[in-house]
Amino acid sequence: MKVLVTGAAGFIGFHVSQYLCNRGDEVVGIDNLNDYYEVSLKEARLEQLEQLSNGPSCSPSSAGGSALLQSIRCNLLKAEGSTRA
């Protein structure tokens, strides 16, 4: 199953993405990397997801701004053919 995870660098989103990748699902993860807490921690989580992916099954990326995120979510759902978000 292909799944879009928003907030993939946050605590919950990271662990959900990690679980889904380990389960064998295709994960497209996005996050705006806001500074609610340490951005370097979020960047490290995205790196962990990239290492976990062993290819395109987990694709974390970052984007700023809520309007931009909304556009990215809609476009990713269409382009990636996600069945869950």
PDB file of N, CA and C in Angstrom, residues 19-75:
ATOM      1  N   TYR A  19       7.277   2.435  11.068  1.00  0.00           N
ATOM      2  CA  TYR A  19       6.481   1.212  11.155  1.00  0.00           C
ATOM      3  C   TYR A  19       5.990   0.780   9.769  1.00  0.00           C
ATOM      4  N   LEU A  20       5.461   1.739   9.013  1.00  0.00           N
ATOM      5  CA  LEU A  20       4.930   1.411   7.689  1.00  0.00           C
ATOM      6  C   LEU A  20       6.018   0.927   6.753  1.00  0.00           C
ATOM      7  N   CYS A  21       7.206   1.564   6.803  1.00  0.00           N
ATOM      8  CA  CYS A  21       8.325   1.111   5.964  1.00  0.00           C
ATOM      9  C   CYS A  21       8.740  -0.309   6.332  1.00  0.00           C
ATOM     10  N   ASN A  22       8.835  -0.554   7.628  1.00  0.00           N
ATOM     11  CA  ASN A  22       9.221  -1.894   8.087  1.00  0.00           C
ATOM     12  C   ASN A  22       8.184  -2.944   7.713  1.00  0.00           C
ATOM     13  N   ARG A  23       6.939  -2.518   7.614  1.00  0.00           N
ATOM     14  CA  ARG A  23       5.854  -3.419   7.237  1.00  0.00           C
ATOM     15  C   ARG A  23       5.863  -3.707   5.740  1.00  0.00           C
ATOM     16  N   GLY A  24       6.605  -2.871   4.984  1.00  0.00           N
ATOM     17  CA  GLY A  24       6.703  -3.091   3.546  1.00  0.00           C
ATOM     18  C   GLY A  24       5.856  -2.151   2.714  1.00  0.00           C
ATOM     19  N   ASP A  25       5.191  -1.188   3.367  1.00  0.00           N
ATOM     20  CA  ASP A  25       4.394  -0.223   2.628  1.00  0.00           C
ATOM     21  C   ASP A  25       5.290   0.816   1.966  1.00  0.00           C
ATOM     22  N   GLU A  26       4.791   1.430   0.900  1.00  0.00           N
ATOM     23  CA  GLU A  26       5.474   2.552   0.281  1.00  0.00           C
ATOM     24  C   GLU A  26       5.030   3.803   1.022  1.00  0.00           C
ATOM     25  N   VAL A  27       5.988   4.569   1.533  1.00  0.00           N
ATOM     26  CA  VAL A  27       5.681   5.750   2.327  1.00  0.00           C
ATOM     27  C   VAL A  27       6.244   6.986   1.650  1.00  0.00           C
ATOM     28  N   VAL A  28       5.393   7.983   1.461  1.00  0.00           N
ATOM     29  CA  VAL A  28       5.825   9.299   1.029  1.00  0.00           C
ATOM     30  C   VAL A  28       5.619  10.202   2.233  1.00  0.00           C
ATOM     31  N   GLY A  29       6.719  10.648   2.831  1.00  0.00           N
ATOM     32  CA  GLY A  29       6.634  11.464   4.039  1.00  0.00           C
ATOM     33  C   GLY A  29       7.021  12.900   3.765  1.00  0.00           C
ATOM     34  N   ILE A  30       6.216  13.839   4.273  1.00  0.00           N
ATOM     35  CA  ILE A  30       6.558  15.253   4.135  1.00  0.00           C
ATOM     36  C   ILE A  30       6.497  15.921   5.502  1.00  0.00           C
ATOM     37  N   ASP A  31       7.245  16.998   5.640  1.00  0.00           N
ATOM     38  CA  ASP A  31       7.259  17.760   6.884  1.00  0.00           C
ATOM     39  C   ASP A  31       7.736  19.170   6.570  1.00  0.00           C
ATOM     40  N   ASN A  32       7.192  20.168   7.261  1.00  0.00           N
ATOM     41  CA  ASN A  32       7.631  21.540   7.012  1.00  0.00           C
ATOM     42  C   ASN A  32       8.812  21.933   7.891  1.00  0.00           C
ATOM     43  N   LEU A  33       9.277  21.032   8.740  1.00  0.00           N
ATOM     44  CA  LEU A  33      10.440  21.244   9.602  1.00  0.00           C
ATOM     45  C   LEU A  33      10.341  22.549  10.393  1.00  0.00           C
ATOM     46  N   ASN A  34       9.163  22.801  10.971  1.00  0.00           N
ATOM     47  CA  ASN A  34       9.014  24.017  11.773  1.00  0.00           C
ATOM     48  C   ASN A  34       9.886  23.934  13.016  1.00  0.00           C
ATOM     49  N   ASP A  35      10.003  25.046  13.719  1.00  0.00           N
ATOM     50  CA  ASP A  35      10.909  25.094  14.864  1.00  0.00           C
ATOM     51  C   ASP A  35      10.190  24.935  16.204  1.00  0.00           C
ATOM     52  N   TYR A  36       9.079  24.204  16.206  1.00  0.00           N
ATOM     53  CA  TYR A  36       8.372  23.940  17.458  1.00  0.00           C
ATOM     54  C   TYR A  36       9.317  23.275  18.464  1.00  0.00           C
ATOM     55  N   TYR A  37      10.145  22.374  17.959  1.00  0.00           N
ATOM     56  CA  TYR A  37      11.275  21.869  18.729  1.00  0.00           C
ATOM     57  C   TYR A  37      12.438  21.638  17.779  1.00  0.00           C
ATOM     58  N   GLU A  38      13.546  21.196  18.283  1.00  0.00           N
ATOM     59  CA  GLU A  38      14.836  21.141  17.593  1.00  0.00           C
ATOM     60  C   GLU A  38      14.744  20.634  16.150  1.00  0.00           C
ATOM     61  N   VAL A  39      15.035  21.512  15.197  1.00  0.00           N
ATOM     62  CA  VAL A  39      14.975  21.156  13.779  1.00  0.00           C
ATOM     63  C   VAL A  39      16.023  20.102  13.437  1.00  0.00           C
ATOM     64  N   SER A  40      17.179  20.158  14.079  1.00  0.00           N
ATOM     65  CA  SER A  40      18.221  19.168  13.789  1.00  0.00           C
ATOM     66  C   SER A  40      17.749  17.752  14.141  1.00  0.00           C
ATOM     67  N   LEU A  41      16.910  17.625  15.148  1.00  0.00           N
ATOM     68  CA  LEU A  41      16.348  16.319  15.490  1.00  0.00           C
ATOM     69  C   LEU A  41      15.430  15.824  14.374  1.00  0.00           C
ATOM     70  N   LYS A  42      14.634  16.730  13.838  1.00  0.00           N
ATOM     71  CA  LYS A  42      13.742  16.361  12.735  1.00  0.00           C
ATOM     72  C   LYS A  42      14.536  15.977  11.490  1.00  0.00           C
ATOM     73  N   GLU A  43      15.599  16.722  11.217  1.00  0.00           N
ATOM     74  CA  GLU A  43      16.442  16.390  10.068  1.00  0.00           C
ATOM     75  C   GLU A  43      17.086  15.017  10.241  1.00  0.00           C
ATOM     76  N   ALA A  44      17.498  14.710  11.454  1.00  0.00           N
ATOM     77  CA  ALA A  44      18.094  13.396  11.738  1.00  0.00           C
ATOM     78  C   ALA A  44      17.064  12.282  11.528  1.00  0.00           C
ATOM     79  N   ARG A  45      15.824  12.540  11.901  1.00  0.00           N
ATOM     80  CA  ARG A  45      14.774  11.533  11.689  1.00  0.00           C
ATOM     81  C   ARG A  45      14.549  11.287  10.203  1.00  0.00           C
ATOM     82  N   LEU A  46      14.548  12.359   9.406  1.00  0.00           N
ATOM     83  CA  LEU A  46      14.385  12.179   7.966  1.00  0.00           C
ATOM     84  C   LEU A  46      15.540  11.374   7.385  1.00  0.00           C
ATOM     85  N   GLU A  47      16.751  11.617   7.881  1.00  0.00           N
ATOM     86  CA  GLU A  47      17.905  10.833   7.428  1.00  0.00           C
ATOM     87  C   GLU A  47      17.737   9.357   7.779  1.00  0.00           C
ATOM     88  N   GLN A  48      17.211   9.087   8.966  1.00  0.00           N
ATOM     89  CA  GLN A  48      16.971   7.689   9.368  1.00  0.00           C
ATOM     90  C   GLN A  48      15.969   7.031   8.440  1.00  0.00           C
ATOM     91  N   LEU A  49      14.923   7.759   8.064  1.00  0.00           N
ATOM     92  CA  LEU A  49      13.928   7.192   7.147  1.00  0.00           C
ATOM     93  C   LEU A  49      14.542   6.944   5.777  1.00  0.00           C
ATOM     94  N   GLU A  50      15.408   7.851   5.327  1.00  0.00           N
ATOM     95  CA  GLU A  50      16.077   7.649   4.042  1.00  0.00           C
ATOM     96  C   GLU A  50      16.942   6.398   4.077  1.00  0.00           C
ATOM     97  N   GLN A  51      17.667   6.175   5.174  1.00  0.00           N
ATOM     98  CA  GLN A  51      18.510   4.993   5.313  1.00  0.00           C
ATOM     99  C   GLN A  51      17.670   3.722   5.396  1.00  0.00           C
ATOM    100  N   LEU A  52      16.528   3.829   6.020  1.00  0.00           N
ATOM    101  CA  LEU A  52      15.642   2.685   6.175  1.00  0.00           C
ATOM    102  C   LEU A  52      15.039   2.252   4.850  1.00  0.00           C
ATOM    103  N   SER A  53      14.899   3.200   3.943  1.00  0.00           N
ATOM    104  CA  SER A  53      14.133   2.942   2.728  1.00  0.00           C
ATOM    105  C   SER A  53      14.755   1.910   1.809  1.00  0.00           C
ATOM    106  N   ASN A  54      16.096   1.874   1.723  1.00  0.00           N
ATOM    107  CA  ASN A  54      16.747   0.967   0.763  1.00  0.00           C
ATOM    108  C   ASN A  54      16.150   1.114  -0.623  1.00  0.00           C
ATOM    109  N   GLY A  55      15.852   2.315  -1.015  1.00  0.00           N
ATOM    110  CA  GLY A  55      15.246   2.576  -2.317  1.00  0.00           C
ATOM    111  C   GLY A  55      14.084   3.529  -2.178  1.00  0.00           C
ATOM    112  N   PRO A  56      13.176   3.493  -3.139  1.00  0.00           N
ATOM    113  CA  PRO A  56      12.124   4.500  -3.187  1.00  0.00           C
ATOM    114  C   PRO A  56      10.914   4.232  -2.287  1.00  0.00           C
ATOM    115  N   SER A  57      10.926   3.165  -1.491  1.00  0.00           N
ATOM    116  CA  SER A  57       9.719   2.836  -0.728  1.00  0.00           C
ATOM    117  C   SER A  57       9.398   3.873   0.341  1.00  0.00           C
ATOM    118  N   CYS A  58      10.411   4.559   0.866  1.00  0.00           N
ATOM    119  CA  CYS A  58      10.192   5.635   1.828  1.00  0.00           C
ATOM    120  C   CYS A  58      10.848   6.871   1.261  1.00  0.00           C
ATOM    121  N   SER A  59      10.078   7.910   1.058  1.00  0.00           N
ATOM    122  CA  SER A  59      10.582   9.106   0.402  1.00  0.00           C
ATOM    123  C   SER A  59      10.307  10.347   1.231  1.00  0.00           C
ATOM    124  N   PRO A  60      11.059  10.576   2.314  1.00  0.00           N
ATOM    125  CA  PRO A  60      10.803  11.769   3.100  1.00  0.00           C
ATOM    126  C   PRO A  60      11.283  13.022   2.380  1.00  0.00           C
ATOM    127  N   SER A  61      10.565  14.101   2.553  1.00  0.00           N
ATOM    128  CA  SER A  61      10.993  15.384   2.015  1.00  0.00           C
ATOM    129  C   SER A  61      10.479  16.478   2.929  1.00  0.00           C
ATOM    130  N   SER A  62      10.978  17.690   2.737  1.00  0.00           N
ATOM    131  CA  SER A  62      10.539  18.787   3.578  1.00  0.00           C
ATOM    132  C   SER A  62      10.041  19.930   2.715  1.00  0.00           C
ATOM    133  N   ALA A  63       9.144  20.716   3.289  1.00  0.00           N
ATOM    134  CA  ALA A  63       8.604  21.886   2.603  1.00  0.00           C
ATOM    135  C   ALA A  63       8.124  22.862   3.650  1.00  0.00           C
ATOM    136  N   GLY A  64       8.239  24.122   3.365  1.00  0.00           N
ATOM    137  CA  GLY A  64       7.815  25.128   4.338  1.00  0.00           C
ATOM    138  C   GLY A  64       6.496  25.760   3.967  1.00  0.00           C
ATOM    139  N   GLY A  65       5.788  26.264   4.952  1.00  0.00           N
ATOM    140  CA  GLY A  65       4.554  27.004   4.723  1.00  0.00           C
ATOM    141  C   GLY A  65       3.335  26.128   4.603  1.00  0.00           C
ATOM    142  N   SER A  66       2.284  26.490   5.304  1.00  0.00           N
ATOM    143  CA  SER A  66       1.095  25.636   5.318  1.00  0.00           C
ATOM    144  C   SER A  66       0.378  25.613   3.975  1.00  0.00           C
ATOM    145  N   ALA A  67       0.345  26.742   3.253  1.00  0.00           N
ATOM    146  CA  ALA A  67      -0.304  26.748   1.941  1.00  0.00           C
ATOM    147  C   ALA A  67       0.465  25.850   0.976  1.00  0.00           C
ATOM    148  N   LEU A  68       1.775  25.927   1.044  1.00  0.00           N
ATOM    149  CA  LEU A  68       2.606  25.066   0.202  1.00  0.00           C
ATOM    150  C   LEU A  68       2.394  23.603   0.562  1.00  0.00           C
ATOM    151  N   LEU A  69       2.341  23.327   1.859  1.00  0.00           N
ATOM    152  CA  LEU A  69       2.112  21.939   2.276  1.00  0.00           C
ATOM    153  C   LEU A  69       0.787  21.415   1.759  1.00  0.00           C
ATOM    154  N   GLN A  70      -0.253  22.228   1.813  1.00  0.00           N
ATOM    155  CA  GLN A  70      -1.565  21.800   1.317  1.00  0.00           C
ATOM    156  C   GLN A  70      -1.475  21.450  -0.162  1.00  0.00           C
ATOM    157  N   SER A  71      -0.800  22.280  -0.928  1.00  0.00           N
ATOM    158  CA  SER A  71      -0.627  22.026  -2.353  1.00  0.00           C
ATOM    159  C   SER A  71       0.178  20.752  -2.585  1.00  0.00           C
ATOM    160  N   ILE A  72       1.242  20.590  -1.806  1.00  0.00           N
ATOM    161  CA  ILE A  72       2.074  19.389  -1.949  1.00  0.00           C
ATOM    162  C   ILE A  72       1.275  18.142  -1.612  1.00  0.00           C
ATOM    163  N   ARG A  73       0.500  18.191  -0.540  1.00  0.00           N
ATOM    164  CA  ARG A  73      -0.320  17.030  -0.166  1.00  0.00           C
ATOM    165  C   ARG A  73      -1.245  16.626  -1.306  1.00  0.00           C
ATOM    166  N   CYS A  74      -1.959  17.607  -1.860  1.00  0.00           N
ATOM    167  CA  CYS A  74      -2.896  17.307  -2.942  1.00  0.00           C
ATOM    168  C   CYS A  74      -2.178  16.743  -4.151  1.00  0.00           C
ATOM    169  N   ASN A  75      -1.062  17.380  -4.520  1.00  0.00           N
ATOM    170  CA  ASN A  75      -0.317  16.913  -5.691  1.00  0.00           C
ATOM    171  C   ASN A  75       0.310  15.544  -5.468  1.00  0.00           C
TER     172      ASN A  75
END
